[in-house]
mmCIF file of C-alpha atoms and ligand atoms in Angstrom:
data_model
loop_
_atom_site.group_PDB
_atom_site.id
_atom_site.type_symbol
_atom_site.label_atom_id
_atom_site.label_comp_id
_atom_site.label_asym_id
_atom_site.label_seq_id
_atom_site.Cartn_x
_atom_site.Cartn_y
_atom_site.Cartn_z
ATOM 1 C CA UNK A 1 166.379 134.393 68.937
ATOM 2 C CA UNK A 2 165.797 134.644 72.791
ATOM 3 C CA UNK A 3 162.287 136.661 71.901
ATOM 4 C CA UNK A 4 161.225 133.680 69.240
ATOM 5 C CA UNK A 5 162.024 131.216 72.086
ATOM 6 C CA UNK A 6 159.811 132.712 74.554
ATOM 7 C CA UNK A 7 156.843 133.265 71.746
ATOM 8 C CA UNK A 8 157.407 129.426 71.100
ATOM 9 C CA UNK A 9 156.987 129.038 74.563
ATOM 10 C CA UNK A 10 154.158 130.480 75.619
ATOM 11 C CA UNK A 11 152.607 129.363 72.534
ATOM 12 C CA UNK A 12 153.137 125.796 73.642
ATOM 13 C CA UNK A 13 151.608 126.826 77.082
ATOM 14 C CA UNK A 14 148.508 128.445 75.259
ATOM 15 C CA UNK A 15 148.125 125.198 73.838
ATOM 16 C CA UNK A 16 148.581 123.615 77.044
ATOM 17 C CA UNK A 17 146.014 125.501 78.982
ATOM 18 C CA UNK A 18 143.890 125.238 75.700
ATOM 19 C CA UNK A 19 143.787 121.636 75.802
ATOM 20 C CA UNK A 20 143.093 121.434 79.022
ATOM 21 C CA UNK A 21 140.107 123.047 78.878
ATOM 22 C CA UNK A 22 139.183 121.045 75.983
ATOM 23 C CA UNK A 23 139.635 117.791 78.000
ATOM 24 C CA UNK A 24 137.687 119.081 80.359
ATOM 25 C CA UNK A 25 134.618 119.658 78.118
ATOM 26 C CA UNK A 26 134.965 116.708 76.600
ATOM 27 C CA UNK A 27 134.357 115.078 80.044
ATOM 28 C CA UNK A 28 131.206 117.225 80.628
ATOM 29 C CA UNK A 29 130.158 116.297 76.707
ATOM 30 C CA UNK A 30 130.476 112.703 77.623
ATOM 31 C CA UNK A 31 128.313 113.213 80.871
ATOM 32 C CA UNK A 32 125.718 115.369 78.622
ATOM 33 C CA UNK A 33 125.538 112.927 75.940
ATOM 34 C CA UNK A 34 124.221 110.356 78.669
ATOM 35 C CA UNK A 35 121.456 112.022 79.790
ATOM 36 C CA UNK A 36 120.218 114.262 76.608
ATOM 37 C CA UNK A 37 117.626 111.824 75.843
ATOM 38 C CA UNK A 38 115.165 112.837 78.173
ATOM 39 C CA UNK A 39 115.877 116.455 78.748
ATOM 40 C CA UNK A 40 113.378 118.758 77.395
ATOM 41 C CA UNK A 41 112.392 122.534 78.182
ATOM 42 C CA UNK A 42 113.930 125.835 77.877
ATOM 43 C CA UNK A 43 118.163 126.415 78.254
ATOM 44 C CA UNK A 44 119.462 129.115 75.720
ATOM 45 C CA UNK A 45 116.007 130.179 74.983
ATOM 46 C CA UNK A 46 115.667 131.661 79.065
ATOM 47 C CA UNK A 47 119.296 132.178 79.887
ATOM 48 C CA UNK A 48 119.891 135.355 81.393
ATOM 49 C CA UNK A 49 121.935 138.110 79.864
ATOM 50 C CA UNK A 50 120.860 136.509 76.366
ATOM 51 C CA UNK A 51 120.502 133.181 74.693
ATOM 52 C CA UNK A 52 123.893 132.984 72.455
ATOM 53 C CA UNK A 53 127.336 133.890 72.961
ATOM 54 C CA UNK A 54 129.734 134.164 69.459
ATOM 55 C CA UNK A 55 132.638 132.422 69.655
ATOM 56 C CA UNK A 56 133.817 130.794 72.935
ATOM 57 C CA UNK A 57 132.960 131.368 76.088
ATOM 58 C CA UNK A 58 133.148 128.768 78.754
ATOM 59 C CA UNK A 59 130.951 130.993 80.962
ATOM 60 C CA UNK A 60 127.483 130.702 78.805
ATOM 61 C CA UNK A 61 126.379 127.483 80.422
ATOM 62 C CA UNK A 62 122.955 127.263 81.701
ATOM 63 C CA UNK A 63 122.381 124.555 84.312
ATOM 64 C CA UNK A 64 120.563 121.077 83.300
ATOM 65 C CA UNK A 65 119.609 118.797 85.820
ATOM 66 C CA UNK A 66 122.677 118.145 87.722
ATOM 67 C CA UNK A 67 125.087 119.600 84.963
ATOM 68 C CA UNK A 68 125.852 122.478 83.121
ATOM 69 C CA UNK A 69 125.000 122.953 78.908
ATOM 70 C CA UNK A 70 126.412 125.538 76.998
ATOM 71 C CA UNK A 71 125.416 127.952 74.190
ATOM 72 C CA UNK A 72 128.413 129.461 72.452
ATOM 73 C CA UNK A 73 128.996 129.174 69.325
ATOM 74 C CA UNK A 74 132.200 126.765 70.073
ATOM 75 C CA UNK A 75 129.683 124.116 71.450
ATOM 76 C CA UNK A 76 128.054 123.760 67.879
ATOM 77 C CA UNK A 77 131.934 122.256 67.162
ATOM 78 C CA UNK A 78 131.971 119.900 69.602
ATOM 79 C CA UNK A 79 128.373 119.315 69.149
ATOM 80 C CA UNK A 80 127.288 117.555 72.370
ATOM 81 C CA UNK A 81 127.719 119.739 74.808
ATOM 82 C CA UNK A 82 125.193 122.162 73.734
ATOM 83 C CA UNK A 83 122.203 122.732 75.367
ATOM 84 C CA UNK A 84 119.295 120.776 73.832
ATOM 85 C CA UNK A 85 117.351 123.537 72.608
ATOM 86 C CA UNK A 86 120.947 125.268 70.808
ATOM 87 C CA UNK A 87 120.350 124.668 67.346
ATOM 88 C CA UNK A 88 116.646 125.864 67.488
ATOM 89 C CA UNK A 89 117.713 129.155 69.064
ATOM 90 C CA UNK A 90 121.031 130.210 68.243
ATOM 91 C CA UNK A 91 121.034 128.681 64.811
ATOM 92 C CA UNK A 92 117.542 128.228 63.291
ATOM 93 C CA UNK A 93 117.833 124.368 62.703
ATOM 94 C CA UNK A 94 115.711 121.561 64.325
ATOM 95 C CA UNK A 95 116.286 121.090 67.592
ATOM 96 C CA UNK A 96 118.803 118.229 68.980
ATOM 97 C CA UNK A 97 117.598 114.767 67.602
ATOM 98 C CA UNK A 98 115.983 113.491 71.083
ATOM 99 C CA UNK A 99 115.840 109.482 72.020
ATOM 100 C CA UNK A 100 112.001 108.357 70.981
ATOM 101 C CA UNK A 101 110.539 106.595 73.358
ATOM 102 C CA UNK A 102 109.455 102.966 72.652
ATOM 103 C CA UNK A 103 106.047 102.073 70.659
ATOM 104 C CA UNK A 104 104.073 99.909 72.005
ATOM 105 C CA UNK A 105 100.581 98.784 69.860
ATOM 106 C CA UNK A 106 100.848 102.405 68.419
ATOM 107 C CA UNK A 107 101.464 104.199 71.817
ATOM 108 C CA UNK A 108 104.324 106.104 72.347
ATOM 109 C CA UNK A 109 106.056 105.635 75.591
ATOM 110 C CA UNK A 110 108.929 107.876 76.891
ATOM 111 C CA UNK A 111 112.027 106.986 78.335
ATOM 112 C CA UNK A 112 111.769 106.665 81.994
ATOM 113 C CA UNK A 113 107.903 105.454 81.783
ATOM 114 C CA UNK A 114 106.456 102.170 82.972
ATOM 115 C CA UNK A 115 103.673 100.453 82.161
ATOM 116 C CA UNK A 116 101.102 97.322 81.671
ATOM 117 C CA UNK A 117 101.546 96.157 78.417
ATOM 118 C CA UNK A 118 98.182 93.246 78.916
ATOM 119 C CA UNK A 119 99.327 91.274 81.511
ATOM 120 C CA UNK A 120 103.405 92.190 81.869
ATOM 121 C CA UNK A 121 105.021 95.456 83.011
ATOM 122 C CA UNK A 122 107.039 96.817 81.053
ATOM 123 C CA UNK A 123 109.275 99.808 81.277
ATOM 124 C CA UNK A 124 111.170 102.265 78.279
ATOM 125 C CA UNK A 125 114.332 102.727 79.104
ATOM 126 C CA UNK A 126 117.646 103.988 77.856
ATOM 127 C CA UNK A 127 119.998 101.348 75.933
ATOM 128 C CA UNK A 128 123.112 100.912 78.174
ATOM 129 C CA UNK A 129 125.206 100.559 74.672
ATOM 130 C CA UNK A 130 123.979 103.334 72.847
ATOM 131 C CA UNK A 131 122.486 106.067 74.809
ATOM 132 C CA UNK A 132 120.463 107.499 71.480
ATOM 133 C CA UNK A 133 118.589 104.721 71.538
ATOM 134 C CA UNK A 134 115.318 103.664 73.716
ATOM 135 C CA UNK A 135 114.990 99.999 75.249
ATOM 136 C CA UNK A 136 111.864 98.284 76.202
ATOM 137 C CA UNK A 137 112.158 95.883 78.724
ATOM 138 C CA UNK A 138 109.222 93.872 79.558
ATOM 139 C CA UNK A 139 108.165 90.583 82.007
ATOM 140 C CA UNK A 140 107.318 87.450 80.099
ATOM 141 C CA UNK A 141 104.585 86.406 82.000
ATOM 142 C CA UNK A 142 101.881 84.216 79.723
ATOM 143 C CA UNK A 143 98.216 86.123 79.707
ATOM 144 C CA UNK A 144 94.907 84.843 80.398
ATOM 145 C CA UNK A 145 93.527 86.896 77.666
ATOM 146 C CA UNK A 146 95.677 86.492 74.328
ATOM 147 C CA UNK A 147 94.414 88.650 71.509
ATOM 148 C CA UNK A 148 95.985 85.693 68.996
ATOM 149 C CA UNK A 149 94.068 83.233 70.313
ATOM 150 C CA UNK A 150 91.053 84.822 70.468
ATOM 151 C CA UNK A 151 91.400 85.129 66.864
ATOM 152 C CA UNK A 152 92.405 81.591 66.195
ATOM 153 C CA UNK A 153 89.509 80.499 67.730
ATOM 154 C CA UNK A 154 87.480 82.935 66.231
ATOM 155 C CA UNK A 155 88.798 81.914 62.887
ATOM 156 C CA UNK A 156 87.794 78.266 63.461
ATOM 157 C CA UNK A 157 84.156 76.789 63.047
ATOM 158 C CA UNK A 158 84.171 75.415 66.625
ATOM 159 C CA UNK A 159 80.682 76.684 67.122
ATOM 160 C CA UNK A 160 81.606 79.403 69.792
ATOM 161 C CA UNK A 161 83.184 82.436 69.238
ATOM 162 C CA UNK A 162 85.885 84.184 71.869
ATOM 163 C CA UNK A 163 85.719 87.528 72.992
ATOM 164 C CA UNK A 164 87.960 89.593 75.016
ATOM 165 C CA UNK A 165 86.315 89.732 78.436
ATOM 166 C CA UNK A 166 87.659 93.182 80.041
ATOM 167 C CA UNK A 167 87.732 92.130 83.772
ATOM 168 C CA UNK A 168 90.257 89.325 82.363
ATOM 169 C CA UNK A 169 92.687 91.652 80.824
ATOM 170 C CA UNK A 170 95.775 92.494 82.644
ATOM 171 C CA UNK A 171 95.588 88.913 83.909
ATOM 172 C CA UNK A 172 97.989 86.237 83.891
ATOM 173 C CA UNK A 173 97.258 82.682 83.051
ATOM 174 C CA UNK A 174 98.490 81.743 86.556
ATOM 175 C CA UNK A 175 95.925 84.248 87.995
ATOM 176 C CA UNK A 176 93.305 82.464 86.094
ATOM 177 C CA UNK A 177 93.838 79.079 87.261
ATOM 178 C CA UNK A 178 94.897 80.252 90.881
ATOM 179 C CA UNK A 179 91.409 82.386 91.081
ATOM 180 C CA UNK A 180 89.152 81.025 88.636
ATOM 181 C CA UNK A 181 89.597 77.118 88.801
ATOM 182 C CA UNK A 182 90.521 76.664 92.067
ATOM 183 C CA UNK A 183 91.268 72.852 91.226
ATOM 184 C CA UNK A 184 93.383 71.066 93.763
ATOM 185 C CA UNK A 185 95.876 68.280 92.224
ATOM 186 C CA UNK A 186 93.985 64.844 92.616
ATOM 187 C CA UNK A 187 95.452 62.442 95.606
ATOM 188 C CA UNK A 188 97.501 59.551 94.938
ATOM 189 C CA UNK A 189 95.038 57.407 95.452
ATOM 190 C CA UNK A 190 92.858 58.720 92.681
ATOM 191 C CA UNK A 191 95.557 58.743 90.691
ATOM 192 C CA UNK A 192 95.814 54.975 90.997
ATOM 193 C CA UNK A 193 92.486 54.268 90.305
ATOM 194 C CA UNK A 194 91.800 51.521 87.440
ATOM 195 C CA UNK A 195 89.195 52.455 84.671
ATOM 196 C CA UNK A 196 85.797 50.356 84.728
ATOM 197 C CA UNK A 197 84.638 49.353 81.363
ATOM 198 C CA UNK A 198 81.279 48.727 81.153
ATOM 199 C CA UNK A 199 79.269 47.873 77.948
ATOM 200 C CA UNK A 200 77.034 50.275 76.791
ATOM 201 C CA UNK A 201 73.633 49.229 76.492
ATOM 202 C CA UNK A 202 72.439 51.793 74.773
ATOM 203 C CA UNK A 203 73.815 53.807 71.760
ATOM 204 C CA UNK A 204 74.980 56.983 72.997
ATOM 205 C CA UNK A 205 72.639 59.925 71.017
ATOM 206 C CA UNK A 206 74.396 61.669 67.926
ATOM 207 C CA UNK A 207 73.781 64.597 69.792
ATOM 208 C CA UNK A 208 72.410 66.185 73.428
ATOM 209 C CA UNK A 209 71.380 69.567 74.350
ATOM 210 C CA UNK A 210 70.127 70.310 77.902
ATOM 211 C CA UNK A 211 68.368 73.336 76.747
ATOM 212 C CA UNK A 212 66.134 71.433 74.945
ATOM 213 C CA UNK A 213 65.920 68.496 76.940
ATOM 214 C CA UNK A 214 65.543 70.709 80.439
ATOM 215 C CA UNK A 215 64.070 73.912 79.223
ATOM 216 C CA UNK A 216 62.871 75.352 82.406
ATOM 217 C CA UNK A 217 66.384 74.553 84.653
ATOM 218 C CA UNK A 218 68.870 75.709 82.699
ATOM 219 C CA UNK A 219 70.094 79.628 83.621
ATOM 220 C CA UNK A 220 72.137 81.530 81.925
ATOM 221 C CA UNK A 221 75.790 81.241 82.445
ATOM 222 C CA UNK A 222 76.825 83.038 86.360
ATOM 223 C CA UNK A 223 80.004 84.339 87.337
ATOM 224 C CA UNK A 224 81.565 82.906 90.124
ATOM 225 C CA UNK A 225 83.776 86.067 90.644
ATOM 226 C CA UNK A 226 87.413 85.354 92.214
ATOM 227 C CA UNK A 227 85.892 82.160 94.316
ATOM 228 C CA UNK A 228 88.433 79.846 92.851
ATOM 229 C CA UNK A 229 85.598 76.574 93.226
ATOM 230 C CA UNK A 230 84.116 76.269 89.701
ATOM 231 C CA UNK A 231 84.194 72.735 90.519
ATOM 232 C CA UNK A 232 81.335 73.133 93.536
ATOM 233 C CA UNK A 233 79.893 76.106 91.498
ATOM 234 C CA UNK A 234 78.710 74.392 88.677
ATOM 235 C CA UNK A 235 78.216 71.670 90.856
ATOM 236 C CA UNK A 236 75.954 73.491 92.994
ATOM 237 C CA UNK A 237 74.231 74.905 89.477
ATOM 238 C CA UNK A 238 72.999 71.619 88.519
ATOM 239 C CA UNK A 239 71.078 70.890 92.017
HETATM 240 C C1 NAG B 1 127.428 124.489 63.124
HETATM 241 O O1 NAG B 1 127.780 123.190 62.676
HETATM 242 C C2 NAG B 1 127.121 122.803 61.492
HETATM 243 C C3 NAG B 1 127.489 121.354 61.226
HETATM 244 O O2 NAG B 1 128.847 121.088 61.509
HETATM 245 C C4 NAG B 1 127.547 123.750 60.344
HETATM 246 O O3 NAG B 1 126.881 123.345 59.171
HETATM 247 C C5 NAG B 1 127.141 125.157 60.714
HETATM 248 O O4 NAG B 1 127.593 126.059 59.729
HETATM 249 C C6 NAG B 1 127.764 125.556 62.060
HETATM 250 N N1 NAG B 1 127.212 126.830 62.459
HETATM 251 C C7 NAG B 1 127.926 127.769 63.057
HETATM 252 C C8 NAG B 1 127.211 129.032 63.404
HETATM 253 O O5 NAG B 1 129.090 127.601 63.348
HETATM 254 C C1 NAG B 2 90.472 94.024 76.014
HETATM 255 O O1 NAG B 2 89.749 94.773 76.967
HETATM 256 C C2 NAG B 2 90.519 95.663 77.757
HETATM 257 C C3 NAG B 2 89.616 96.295 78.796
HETATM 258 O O2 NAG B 2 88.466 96.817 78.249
HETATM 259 C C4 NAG B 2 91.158 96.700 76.849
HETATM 260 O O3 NAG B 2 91.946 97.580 77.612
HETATM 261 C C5 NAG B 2 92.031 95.982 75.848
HETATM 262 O O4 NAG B 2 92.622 96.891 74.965
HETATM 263 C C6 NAG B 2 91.227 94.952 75.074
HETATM 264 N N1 NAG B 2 92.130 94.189 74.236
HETATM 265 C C7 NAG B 2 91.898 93.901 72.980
HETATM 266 C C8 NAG B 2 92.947 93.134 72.257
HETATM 267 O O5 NAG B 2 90.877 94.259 72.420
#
């Protein structure tokens, strides 16, 4: 009786110590799980003294970035805490599923990368609520150049067509108007000017076309660059 009693009791102890160690290793598997996304490269494959250990062994851990993996069998039962590349080289399957990174007009970004996506940055990151999954996170600024409207214009009959002007793109509309227009809200007392109506004499024409009516003064369109005055510019172009 005396003998069963101390067999029960270390057995209960064994357990003891066994769960401990189990609790522990779920706390590291919880720690691994949040940054396995992003981890690539080598663990069981280079570990010294071998890349797989049968059974358990708490010692066959091969440091990842501020953390330890491991590559005994026992991790491949409670799955996360095995090194990334474990399944690849100790069991011949594919290696751990790995995050994607976010797609972006058929790029593939990684986690961790930012990036001009047109005129907003954006950045791929991790999803806070589920660590398997990648986030993309971008400012909501408006652009100058929008591919959709260049299209819907494009698509019209307004007798021009739109094109996507590279030294626009990466704009925003608020850089446009701050460095291309360069027009100053009018003064109060513009604003409170009354409209003259005056009768027309003549019939306005059906229609007008300077290049025909001026040939030899009218140049071809000129770029102002960043001057943010289009209003003397063209001003000045007609002189
Ligand atoms: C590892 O786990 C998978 C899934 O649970 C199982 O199918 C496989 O047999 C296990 N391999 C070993 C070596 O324990
Ligand atoms: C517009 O031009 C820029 C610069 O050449 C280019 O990076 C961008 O992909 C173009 N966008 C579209 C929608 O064609």
């Amino acid at each position: 009786m005396p003998k069963l009693g101390i067999v029960l009791a270390i057995g209960i102890l064994l357990t003891l110590v066994n769960t401990s160690l189990c609790d522990k290793r779920l706390n590291r598997q919880k720690r691994f799980i949040e940054m396995a996304d992003d981890v690539r490269g080598p663990y069981c494959e280079t570990k010294s003294g071998g890349p797989c250990c049968p059974g358990r062994d708490d010692q066959c851990t091969v440091p990842i970035l501020d953390s330890i993996c491991y590559c005994d069998m026992f991790c491949n039962i409670t799955a996360s805490d095995c090194c990334p590349d474990f399944k690849r080289i100790c069991i011949g399957g594919n290696p751990e599923p790995i995050t994607r990174g976010c797609r972006v007009n058929g790029i593939e970004y990684r986690v961790g990368s930012v990036f001009k996506n047109n005129c907003n940055q954006c950045t791929c990151r991790r999803n806070p609520s589920n660590p398997n999954q990648a986030e993309l996170r971008c400012t909501d600024e408006v652009c100058l150049v929008q591919p959709d409207m260049i299209q819907l214009v494009n698509n019209g009959n307004y007798g021009w067509k739109a094109a996507n002007y590279s030294f626009f793109w990466g704009k925003t509309l608020n850089d446009g108007v701050k460095y291309r227009l360069g027009t100053m809200p009018p003064s109060d007392q513009v604003l409170n000017m009354n409209p003259i109506i005056m009768d027309s004499v003549d019939q306005p024409p059906e229609s007008f076309d300077s290049r025909q009516k001026w040939p030899n003064y009218i140049h071809p369109v000129r770029d102002q660059g960043d001057c943010a005055a289009s209003w003397a510019f063209s001003t000045a172009g007609k002189l």
